[in-house]
PDB file of C-alpha atoms in Angstrom:
ATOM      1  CA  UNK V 901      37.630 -59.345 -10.535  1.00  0.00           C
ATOM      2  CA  UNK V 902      38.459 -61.286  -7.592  1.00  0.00           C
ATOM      3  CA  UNK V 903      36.675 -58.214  -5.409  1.00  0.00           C
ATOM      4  CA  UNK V 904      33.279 -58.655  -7.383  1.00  0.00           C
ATOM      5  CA  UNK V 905      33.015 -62.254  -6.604  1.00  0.00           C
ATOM      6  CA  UNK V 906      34.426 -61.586  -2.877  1.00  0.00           C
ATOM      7  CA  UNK V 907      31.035 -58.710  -2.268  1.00  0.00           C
ATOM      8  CA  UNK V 908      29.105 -61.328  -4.361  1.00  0.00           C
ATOM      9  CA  UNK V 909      29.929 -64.694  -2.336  1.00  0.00           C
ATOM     10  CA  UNK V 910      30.029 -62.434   0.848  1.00  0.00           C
ATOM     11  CA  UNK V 911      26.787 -60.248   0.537  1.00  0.00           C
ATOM     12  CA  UNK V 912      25.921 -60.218   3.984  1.00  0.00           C
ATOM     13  CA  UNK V 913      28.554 -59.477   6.653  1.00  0.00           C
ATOM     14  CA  UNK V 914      29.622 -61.901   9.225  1.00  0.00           C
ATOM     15  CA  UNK V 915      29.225 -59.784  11.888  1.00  0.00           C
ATOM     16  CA  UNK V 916      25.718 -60.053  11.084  1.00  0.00           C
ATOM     17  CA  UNK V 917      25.626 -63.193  10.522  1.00  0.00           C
ATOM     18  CA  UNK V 918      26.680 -64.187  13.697  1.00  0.00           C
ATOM     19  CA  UNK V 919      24.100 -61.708  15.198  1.00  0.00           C
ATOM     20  CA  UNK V 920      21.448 -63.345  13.633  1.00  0.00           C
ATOM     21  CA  UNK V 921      22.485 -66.778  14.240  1.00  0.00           C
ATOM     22  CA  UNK V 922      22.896 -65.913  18.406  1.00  0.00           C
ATOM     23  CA  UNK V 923      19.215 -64.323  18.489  1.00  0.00           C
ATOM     24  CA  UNK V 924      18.504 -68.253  16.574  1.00  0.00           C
ATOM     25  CA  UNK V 925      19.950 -69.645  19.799  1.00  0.00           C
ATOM     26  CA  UNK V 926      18.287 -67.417  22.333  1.00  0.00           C
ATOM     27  CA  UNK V 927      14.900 -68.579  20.971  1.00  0.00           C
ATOM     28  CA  UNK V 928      14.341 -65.305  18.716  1.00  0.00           C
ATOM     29  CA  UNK V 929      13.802 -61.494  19.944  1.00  0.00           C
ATOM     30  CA  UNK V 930      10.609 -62.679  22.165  1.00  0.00           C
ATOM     31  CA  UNK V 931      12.271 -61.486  25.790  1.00  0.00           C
ATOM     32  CA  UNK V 932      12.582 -64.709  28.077  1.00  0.00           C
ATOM     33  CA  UNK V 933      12.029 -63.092  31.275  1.00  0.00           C
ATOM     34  CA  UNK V 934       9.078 -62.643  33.174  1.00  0.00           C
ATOM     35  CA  UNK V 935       9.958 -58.602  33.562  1.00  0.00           C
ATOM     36  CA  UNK V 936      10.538 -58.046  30.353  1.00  0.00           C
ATOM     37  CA  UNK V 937       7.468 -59.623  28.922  1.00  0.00           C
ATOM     38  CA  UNK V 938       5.844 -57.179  31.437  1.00  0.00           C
ATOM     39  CA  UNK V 939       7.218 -54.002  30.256  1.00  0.00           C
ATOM     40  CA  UNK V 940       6.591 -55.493  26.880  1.00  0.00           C
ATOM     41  CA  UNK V 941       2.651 -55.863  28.114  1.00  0.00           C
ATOM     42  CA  UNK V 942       2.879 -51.888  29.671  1.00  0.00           C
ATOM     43  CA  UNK V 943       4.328 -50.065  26.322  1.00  0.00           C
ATOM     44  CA  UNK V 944       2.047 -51.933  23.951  1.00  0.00           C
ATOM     45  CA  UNK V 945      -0.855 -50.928  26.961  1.00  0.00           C
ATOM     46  CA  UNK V 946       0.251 -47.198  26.814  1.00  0.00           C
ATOM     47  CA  UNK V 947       0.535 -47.402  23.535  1.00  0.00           C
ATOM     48  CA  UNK V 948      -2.629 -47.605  23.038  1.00  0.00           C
ATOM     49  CA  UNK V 949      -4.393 -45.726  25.562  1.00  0.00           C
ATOM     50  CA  UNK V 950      -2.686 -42.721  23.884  1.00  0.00           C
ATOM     51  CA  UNK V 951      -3.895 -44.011  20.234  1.00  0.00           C
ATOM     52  CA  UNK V 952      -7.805 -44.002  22.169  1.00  0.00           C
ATOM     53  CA  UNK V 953      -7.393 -40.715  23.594  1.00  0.00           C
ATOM     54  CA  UNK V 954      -6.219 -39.538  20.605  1.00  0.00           C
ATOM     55  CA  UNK V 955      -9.189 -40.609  18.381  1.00  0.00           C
ATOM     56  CA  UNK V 956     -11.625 -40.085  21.240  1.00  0.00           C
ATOM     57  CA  UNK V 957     -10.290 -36.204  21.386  1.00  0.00           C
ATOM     58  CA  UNK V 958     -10.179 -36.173  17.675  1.00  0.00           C
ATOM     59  CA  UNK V 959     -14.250 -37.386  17.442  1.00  0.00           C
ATOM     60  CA  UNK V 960     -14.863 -35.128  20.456  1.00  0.00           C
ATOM     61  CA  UNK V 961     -13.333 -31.613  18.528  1.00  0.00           C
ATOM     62  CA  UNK V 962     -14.943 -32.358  14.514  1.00  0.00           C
ATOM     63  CA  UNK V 963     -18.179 -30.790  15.708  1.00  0.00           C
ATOM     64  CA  UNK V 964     -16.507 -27.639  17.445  1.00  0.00           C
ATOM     65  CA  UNK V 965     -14.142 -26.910  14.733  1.00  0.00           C
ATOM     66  CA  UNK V 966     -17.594 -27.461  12.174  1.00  0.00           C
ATOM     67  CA  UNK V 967     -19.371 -25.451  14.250  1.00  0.00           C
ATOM     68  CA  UNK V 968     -16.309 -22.408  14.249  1.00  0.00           C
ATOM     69  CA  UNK V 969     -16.217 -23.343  10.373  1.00  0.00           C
ATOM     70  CA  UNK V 970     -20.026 -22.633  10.193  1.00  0.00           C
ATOM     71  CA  UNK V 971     -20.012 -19.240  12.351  1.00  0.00           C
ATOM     72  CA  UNK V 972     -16.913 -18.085  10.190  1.00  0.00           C
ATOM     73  CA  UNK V 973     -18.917 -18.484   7.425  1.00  0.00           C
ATOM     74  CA  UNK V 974     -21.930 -17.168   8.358  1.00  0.00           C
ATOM     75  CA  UNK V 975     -20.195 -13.955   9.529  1.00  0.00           C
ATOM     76  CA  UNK V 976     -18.423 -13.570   6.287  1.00  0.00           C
ATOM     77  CA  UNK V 977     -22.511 -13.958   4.156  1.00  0.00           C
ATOM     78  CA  UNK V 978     -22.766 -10.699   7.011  1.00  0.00           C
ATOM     79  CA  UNK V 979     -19.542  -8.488   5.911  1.00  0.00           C
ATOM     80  CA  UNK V 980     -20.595  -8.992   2.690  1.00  0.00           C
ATOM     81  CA  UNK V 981     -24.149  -8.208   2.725  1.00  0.00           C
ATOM     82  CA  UNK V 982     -23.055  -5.363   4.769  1.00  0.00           C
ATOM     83  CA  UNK V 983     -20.506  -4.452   1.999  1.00  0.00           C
ATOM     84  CA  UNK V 984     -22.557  -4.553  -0.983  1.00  0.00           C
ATOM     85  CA  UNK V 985     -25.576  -2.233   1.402  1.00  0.00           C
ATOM     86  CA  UNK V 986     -22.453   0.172   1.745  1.00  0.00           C
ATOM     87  CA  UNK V 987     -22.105   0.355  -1.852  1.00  0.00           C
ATOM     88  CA  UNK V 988     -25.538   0.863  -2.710  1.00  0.00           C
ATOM     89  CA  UNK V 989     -25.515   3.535  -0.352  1.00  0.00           C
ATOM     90  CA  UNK V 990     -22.684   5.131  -2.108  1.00  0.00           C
ATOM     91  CA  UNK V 991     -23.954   4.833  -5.801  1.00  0.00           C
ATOM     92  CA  UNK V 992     -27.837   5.980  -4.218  1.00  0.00           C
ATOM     93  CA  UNK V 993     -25.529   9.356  -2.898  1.00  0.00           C
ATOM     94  CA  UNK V 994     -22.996   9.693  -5.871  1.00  0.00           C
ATOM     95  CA  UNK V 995     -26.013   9.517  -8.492  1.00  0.00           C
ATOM     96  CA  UNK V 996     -28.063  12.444  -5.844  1.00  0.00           C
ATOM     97  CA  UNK V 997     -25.061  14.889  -5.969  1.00  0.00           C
ATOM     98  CA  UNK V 998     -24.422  14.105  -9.977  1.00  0.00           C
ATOM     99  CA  UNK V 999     -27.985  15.442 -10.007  1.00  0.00           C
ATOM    100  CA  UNK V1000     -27.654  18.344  -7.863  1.00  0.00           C
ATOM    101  CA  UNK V1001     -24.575  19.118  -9.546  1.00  0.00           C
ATOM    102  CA  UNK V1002     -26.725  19.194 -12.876  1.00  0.00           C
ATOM    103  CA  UNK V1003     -29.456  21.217 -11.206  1.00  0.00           C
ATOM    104  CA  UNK V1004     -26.871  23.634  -9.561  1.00  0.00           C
ATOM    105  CA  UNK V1005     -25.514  24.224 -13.494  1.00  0.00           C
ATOM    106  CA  UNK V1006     -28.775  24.754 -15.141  1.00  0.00           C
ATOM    107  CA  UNK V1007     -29.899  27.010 -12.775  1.00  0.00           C
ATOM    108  CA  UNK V1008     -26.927  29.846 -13.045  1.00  0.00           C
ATOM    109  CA  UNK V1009     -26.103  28.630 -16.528  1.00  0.00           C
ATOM    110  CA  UNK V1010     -29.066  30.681 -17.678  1.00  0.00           C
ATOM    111  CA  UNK V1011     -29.666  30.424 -21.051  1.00  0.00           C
ATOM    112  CA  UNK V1012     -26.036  28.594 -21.805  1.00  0.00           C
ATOM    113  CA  UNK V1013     -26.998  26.228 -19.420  1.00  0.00           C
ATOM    114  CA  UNK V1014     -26.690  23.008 -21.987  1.00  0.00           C
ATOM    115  CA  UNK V1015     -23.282  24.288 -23.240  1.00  0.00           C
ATOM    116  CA  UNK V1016     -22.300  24.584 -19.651  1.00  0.00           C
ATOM    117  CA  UNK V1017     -23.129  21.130 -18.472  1.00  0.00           C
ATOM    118  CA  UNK V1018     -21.859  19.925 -22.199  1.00  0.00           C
ATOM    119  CA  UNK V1019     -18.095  21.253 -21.360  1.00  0.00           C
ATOM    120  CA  UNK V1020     -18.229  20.429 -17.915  1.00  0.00           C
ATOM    121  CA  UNK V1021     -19.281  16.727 -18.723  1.00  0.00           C
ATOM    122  CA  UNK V1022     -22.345  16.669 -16.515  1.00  0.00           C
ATOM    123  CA  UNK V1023     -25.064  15.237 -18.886  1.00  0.00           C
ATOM    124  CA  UNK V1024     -24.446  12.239 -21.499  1.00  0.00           C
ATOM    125  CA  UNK V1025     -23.716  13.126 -24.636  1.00  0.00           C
ATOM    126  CA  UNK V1026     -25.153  11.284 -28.379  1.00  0.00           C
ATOM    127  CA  UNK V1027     -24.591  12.314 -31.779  1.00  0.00           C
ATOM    128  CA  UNK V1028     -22.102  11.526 -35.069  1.00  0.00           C
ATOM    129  CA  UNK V1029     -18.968  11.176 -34.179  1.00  0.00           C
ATOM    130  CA  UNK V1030     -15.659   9.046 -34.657  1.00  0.00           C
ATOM    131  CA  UNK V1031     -14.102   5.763 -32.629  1.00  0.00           C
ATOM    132  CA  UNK V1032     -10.336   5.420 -32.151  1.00  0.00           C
ATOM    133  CA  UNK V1033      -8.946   2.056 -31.343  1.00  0.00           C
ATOM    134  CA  UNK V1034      -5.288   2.389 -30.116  1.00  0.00           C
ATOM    135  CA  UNK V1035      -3.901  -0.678 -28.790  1.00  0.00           C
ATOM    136  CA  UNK V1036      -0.351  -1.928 -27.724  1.00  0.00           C
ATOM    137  CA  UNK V1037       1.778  -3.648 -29.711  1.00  0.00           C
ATOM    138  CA  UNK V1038       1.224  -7.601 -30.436  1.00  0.00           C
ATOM    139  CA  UNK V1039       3.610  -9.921 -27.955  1.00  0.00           C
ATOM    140  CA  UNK V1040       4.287  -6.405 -26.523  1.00  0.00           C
ATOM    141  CA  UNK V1041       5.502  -7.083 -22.461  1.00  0.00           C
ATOM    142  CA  UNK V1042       2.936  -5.944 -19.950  1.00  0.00           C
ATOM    143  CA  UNK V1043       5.764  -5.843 -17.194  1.00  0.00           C
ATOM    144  CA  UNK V1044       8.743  -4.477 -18.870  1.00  0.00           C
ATOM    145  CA  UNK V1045       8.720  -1.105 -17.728  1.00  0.00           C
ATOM    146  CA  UNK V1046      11.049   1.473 -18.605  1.00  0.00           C
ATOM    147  CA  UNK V1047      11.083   3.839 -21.516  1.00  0.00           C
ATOM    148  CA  UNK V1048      10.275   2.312 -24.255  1.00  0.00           C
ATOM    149  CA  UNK V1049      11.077   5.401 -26.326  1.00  0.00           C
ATOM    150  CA  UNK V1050      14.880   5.232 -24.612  1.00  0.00           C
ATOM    151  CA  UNK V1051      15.012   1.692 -25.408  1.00  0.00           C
ATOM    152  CA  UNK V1052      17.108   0.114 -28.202  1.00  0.00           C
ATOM    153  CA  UNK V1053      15.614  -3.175 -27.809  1.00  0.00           C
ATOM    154  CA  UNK V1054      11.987  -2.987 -29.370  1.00  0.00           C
ATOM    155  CA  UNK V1055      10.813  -6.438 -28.659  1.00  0.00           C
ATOM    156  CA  UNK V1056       8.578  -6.021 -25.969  1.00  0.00           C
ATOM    157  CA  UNK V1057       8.374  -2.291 -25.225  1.00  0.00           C
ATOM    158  CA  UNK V1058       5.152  -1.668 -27.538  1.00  0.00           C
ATOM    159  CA  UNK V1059       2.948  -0.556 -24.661  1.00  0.00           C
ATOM    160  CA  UNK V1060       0.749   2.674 -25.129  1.00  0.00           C
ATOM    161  CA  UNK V1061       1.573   5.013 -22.283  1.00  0.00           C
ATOM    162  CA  UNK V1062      -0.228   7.780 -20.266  1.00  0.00           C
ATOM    163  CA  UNK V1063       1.814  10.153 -22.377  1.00  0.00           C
ATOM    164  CA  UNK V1064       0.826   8.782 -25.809  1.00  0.00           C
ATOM    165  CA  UNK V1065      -2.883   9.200 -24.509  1.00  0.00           C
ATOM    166  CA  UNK V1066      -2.607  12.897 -23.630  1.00  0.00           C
ATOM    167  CA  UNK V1067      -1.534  13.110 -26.953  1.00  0.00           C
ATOM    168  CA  UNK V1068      -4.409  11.612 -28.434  1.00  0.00           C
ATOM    169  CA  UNK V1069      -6.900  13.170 -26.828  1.00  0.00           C
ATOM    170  CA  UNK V1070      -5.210  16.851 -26.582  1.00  0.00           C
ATOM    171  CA  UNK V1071      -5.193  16.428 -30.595  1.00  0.00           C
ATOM    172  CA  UNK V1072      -8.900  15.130 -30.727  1.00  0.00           C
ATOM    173  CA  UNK V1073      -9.884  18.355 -28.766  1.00  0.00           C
ATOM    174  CA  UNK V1074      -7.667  20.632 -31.447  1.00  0.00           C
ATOM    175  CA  UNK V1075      -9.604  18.627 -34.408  1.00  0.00           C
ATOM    176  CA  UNK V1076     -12.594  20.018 -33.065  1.00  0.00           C
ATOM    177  CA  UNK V1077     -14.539  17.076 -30.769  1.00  0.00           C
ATOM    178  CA  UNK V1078     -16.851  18.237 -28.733  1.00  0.00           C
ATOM    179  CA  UNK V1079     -17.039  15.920 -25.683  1.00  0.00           C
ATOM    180  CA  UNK V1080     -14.322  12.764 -25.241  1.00  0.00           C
ATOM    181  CA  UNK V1081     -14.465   9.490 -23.412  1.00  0.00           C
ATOM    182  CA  UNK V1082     -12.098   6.637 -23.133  1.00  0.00           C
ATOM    183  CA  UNK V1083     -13.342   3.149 -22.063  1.00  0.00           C
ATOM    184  CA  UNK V1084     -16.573   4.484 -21.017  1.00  0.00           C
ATOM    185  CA  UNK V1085     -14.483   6.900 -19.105  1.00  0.00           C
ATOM    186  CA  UNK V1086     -15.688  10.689 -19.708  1.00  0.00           C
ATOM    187  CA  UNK V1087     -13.285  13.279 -20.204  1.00  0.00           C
ATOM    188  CA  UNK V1088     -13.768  17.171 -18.938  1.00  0.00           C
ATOM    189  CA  UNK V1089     -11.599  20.206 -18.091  1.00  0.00           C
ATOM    190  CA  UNK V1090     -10.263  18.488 -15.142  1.00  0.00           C
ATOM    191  CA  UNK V1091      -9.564  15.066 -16.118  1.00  0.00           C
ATOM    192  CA  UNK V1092      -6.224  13.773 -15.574  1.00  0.00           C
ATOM    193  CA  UNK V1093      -4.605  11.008 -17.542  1.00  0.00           C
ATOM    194  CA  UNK V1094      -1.594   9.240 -15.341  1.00  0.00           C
ATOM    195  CA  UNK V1095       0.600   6.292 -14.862  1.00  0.00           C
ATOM    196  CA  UNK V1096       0.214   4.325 -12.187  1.00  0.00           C
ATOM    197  CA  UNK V1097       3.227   1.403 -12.769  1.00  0.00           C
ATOM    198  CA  UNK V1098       1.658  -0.397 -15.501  1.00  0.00           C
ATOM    199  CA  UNK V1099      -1.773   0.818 -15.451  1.00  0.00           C
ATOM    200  CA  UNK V1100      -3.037   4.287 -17.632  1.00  0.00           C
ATOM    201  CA  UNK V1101      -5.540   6.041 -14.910  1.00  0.00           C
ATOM    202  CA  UNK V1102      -8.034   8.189 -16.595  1.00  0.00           C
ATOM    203  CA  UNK V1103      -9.357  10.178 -13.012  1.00  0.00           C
ATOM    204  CA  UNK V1104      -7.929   7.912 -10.536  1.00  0.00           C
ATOM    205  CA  UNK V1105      -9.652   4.953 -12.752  1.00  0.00           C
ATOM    206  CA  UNK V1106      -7.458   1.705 -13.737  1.00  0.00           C
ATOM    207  CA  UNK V1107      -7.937   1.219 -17.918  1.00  0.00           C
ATOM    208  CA  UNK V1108      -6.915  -2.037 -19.915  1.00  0.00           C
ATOM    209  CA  UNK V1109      -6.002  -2.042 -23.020  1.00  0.00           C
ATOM    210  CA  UNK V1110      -7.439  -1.671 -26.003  1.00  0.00           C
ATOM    211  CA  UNK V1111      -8.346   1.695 -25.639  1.00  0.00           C
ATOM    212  CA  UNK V1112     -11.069   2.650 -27.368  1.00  0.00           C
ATOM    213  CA  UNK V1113     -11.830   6.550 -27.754  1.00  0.00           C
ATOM    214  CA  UNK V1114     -15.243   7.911 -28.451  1.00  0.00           C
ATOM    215  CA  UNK V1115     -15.639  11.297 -29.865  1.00  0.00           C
ATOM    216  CA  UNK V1116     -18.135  13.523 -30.689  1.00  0.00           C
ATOM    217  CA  UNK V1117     -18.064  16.320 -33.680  1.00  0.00           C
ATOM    218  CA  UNK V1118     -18.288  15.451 -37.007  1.00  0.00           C
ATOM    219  CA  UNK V1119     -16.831  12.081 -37.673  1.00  0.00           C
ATOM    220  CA  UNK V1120     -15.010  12.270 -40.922  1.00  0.00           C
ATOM    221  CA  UNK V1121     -14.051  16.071 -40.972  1.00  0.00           C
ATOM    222  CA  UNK V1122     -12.534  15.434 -37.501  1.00  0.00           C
ATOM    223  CA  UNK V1123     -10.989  12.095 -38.562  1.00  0.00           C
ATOM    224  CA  UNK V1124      -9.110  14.052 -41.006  1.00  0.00           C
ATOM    225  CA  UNK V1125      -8.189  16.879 -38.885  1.00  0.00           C
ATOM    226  CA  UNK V1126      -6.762  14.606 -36.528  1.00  0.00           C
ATOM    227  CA  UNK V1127      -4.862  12.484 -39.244  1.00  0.00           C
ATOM    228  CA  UNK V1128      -3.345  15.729 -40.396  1.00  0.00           C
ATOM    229  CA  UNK V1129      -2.337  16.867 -37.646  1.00  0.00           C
ATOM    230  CA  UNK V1130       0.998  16.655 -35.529  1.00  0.00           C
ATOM    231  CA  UNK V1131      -0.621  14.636 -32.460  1.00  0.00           C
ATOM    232  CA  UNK V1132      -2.073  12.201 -35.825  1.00  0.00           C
ATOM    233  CA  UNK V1133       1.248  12.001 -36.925  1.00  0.00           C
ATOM    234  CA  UNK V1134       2.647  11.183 -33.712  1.00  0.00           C
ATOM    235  CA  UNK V1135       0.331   7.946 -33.551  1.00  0.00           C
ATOM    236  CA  UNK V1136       1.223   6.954 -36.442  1.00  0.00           C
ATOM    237  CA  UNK V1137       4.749   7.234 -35.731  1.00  0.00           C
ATOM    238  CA  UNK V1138       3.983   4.821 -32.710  1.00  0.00           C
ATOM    239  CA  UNK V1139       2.461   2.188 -35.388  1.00  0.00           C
ATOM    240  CA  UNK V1140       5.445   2.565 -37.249  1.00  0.00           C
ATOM    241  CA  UNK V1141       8.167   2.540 -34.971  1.00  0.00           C
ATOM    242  CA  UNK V1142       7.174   0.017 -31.716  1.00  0.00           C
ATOM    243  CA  UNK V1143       4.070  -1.997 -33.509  1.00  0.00           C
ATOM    244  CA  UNK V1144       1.486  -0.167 -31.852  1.00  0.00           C
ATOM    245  CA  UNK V1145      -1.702  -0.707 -33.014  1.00  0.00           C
ATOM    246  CA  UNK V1146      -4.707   1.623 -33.856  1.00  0.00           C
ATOM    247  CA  UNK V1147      -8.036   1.753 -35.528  1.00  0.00           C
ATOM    248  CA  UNK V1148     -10.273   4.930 -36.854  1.00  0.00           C
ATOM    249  CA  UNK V1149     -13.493   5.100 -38.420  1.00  0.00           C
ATOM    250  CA  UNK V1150     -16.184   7.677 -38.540  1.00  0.00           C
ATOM    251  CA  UNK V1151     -19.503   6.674 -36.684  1.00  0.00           C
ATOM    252  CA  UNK V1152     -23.034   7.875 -37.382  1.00  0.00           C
ATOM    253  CA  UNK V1153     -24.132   8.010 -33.775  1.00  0.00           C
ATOM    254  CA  UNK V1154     -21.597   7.612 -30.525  1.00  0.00           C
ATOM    255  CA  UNK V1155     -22.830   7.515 -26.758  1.00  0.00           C
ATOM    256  CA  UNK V1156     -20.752   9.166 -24.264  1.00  0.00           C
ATOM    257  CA  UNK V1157     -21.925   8.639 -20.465  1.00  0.00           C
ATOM    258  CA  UNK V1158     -21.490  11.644 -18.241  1.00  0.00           C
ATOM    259  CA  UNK V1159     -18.557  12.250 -16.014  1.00  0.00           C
ATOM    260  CA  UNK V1160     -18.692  10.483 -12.940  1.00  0.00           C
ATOM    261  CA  UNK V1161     -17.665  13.302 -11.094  1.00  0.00           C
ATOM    262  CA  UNK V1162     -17.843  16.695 -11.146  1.00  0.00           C
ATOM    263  CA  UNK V1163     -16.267  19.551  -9.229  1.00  0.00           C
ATOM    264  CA  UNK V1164     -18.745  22.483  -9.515  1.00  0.00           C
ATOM    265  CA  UNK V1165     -16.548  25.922  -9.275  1.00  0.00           C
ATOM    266  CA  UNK V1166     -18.090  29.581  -9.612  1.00  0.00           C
ATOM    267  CA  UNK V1167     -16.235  32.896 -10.374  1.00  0.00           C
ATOM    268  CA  UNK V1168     -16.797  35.657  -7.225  1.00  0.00           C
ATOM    269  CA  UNK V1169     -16.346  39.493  -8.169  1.00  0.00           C
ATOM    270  CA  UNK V1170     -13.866  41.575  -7.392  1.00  0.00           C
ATOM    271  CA  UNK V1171     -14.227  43.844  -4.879  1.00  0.00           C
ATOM    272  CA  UNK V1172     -12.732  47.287  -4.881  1.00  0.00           C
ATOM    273  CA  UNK V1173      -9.077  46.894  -3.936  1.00  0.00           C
ATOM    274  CA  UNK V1174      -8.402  43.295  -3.797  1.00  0.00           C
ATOM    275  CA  UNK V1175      -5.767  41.888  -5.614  1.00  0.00           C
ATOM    276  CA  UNK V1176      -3.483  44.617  -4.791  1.00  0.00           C
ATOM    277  CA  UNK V1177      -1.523  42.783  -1.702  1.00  0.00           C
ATOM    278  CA  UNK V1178      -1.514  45.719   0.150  1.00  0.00           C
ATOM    279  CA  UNK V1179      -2.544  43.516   3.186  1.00  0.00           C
ATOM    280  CA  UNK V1180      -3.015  40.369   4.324  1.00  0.00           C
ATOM    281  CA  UNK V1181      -6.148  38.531   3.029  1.00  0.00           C
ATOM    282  CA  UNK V1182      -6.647  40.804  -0.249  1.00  0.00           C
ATOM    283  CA  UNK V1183      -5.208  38.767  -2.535  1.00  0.00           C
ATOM    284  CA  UNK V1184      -7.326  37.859  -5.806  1.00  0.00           C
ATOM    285  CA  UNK V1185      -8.662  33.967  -4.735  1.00  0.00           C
ATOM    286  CA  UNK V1186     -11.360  34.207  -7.604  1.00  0.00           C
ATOM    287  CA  UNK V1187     -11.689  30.535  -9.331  1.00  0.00           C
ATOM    288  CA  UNK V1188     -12.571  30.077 -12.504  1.00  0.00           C
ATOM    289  CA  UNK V1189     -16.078  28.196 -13.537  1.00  0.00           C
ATOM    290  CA  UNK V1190     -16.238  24.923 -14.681  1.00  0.00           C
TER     291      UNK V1190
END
């Protein structure tokens, strides 16, 4: 106790005291000489002939660095007008070779020319059909990763993946569709459905989910063909083991857009002899049509 009340009566040191009480004496921190007072005078001077220059620089650079602001600017309105003329450009040419594509098929189609640019996906395609909603899994974890089919832990591995797509669609095609498209996204021969980390690419395109697959064929005999069979099972197998979600109904009339690409291929003839490797260069490098 008799420490409390020794900090308590003696809150400020003596040394300090003292201290304060000699700078009392001397007439206060003022300095009493003539040079002193001086250099006093001089720091307080410099002082603030550095505080002027500094505004007078600072007033002196606003309109350079607003002017630099303003030609950043307008130099970034250019890139992107240029940008956006670029991609004009590119839709103008990608629409001019979908159309000579489509002329190029017509014209050695001959008289299967629409079922030729049906299967390959070069024209739109309307008529009855079905719509498949498959979706992931609610609270399902857009960033696990992993095999959620290895997993033990089901909480957040309810994600639809590239694999269960193929799926789908490979048993739509068995049911009997006649022209597929997922997310706007048509489907032909060539299409390729792939994981890139947590994305489904459907032709190098990003999807989100919910998927939503179009179909074309007759809506309720091919919603029961796919039901019934092993790739309809599979889905709902998904539903009922990881929460997936999914949704079919037959539809009257379904759109399809045509592919946005499309990689015309012809068959060439055999000629007498090739294919036999008898020499270099005779090899059969036929291609199929598509």
């Amino acid at each position: 106790m008799s420490l409390l009340t020794n900090v308590i009566d003696h809150a400020l040191d003596e040394g300090y005291a003292e201290a304060s009480a000699r700078r009392a004496a001397e007439g206060g921190r003022m300095p009493t000489t003539l040079r002193a007072r001086l250099g006093l005078a001089a720091g307080l001077a410099l002082a603030a002939v550095v505080v002027t220059l500094g505004a007078a620089e600072a007033r002196f650079s606003a309109p350079v660095v607003a002017k630099e602001r303003e030609e950043l600017i307008d130099r970034i309105h250019e890139e992107t007008s240029a940008v956006d003329g670029l991609e004009k450009d590119i839709e103008k040419l990608r629409t001019e070779v979908g159309e000579r594509q489509r002329a190029a098929l017509q014209e050695h189609g001959g008289d299967q020319s629409g079922l030729v640019a049906l299967l390959s996906g070069a024209t739109e395609v309307e008529g009855p059909g079905l719509k498949l909603v498959v979706d992931d899994a609610k609270g399902a974890d857009p960033g696990s990763g992993g095999d959620p089919r290895a997993s033990s832990d089901f909480s957040d591995t309810g994600r639809v993946q590239d694999r269960d797509m193929q799926r789908i669609v490979n048993g739509l095609w068995q049911s009997g569709a006649e022209a597929v498209a997922i997310n706007g996204q048509r489907l032909t021969a060539l299409s390729a459905i792939r994981a890139a980390g947590d994305a489904i690419l459907v032709d190098n395109k990003p999807l989100v989910p919910p998927y939503t697959v179009l179909a074309v064929g007759d809506g309720q005999r091919l919603s029961t063909r796919f039901q019934d069979s092993a790739d309809g099972r599979y889905l709902h197998a998904l539903e009922e083991n990881f929460g997936i979600r999914s949704s079919i109904s037959a539809q009257s009339q379904v759109r399809l857009p045509a592919a946005a690409s499309l990689i015309v291929r012809t068959a060439q003839p055999r000629t007498a002899g090739a294919g036999t490797g008898d020499e270099p260069g005779t090899a059969d490098t036929g291609k199929g049509t598509s």
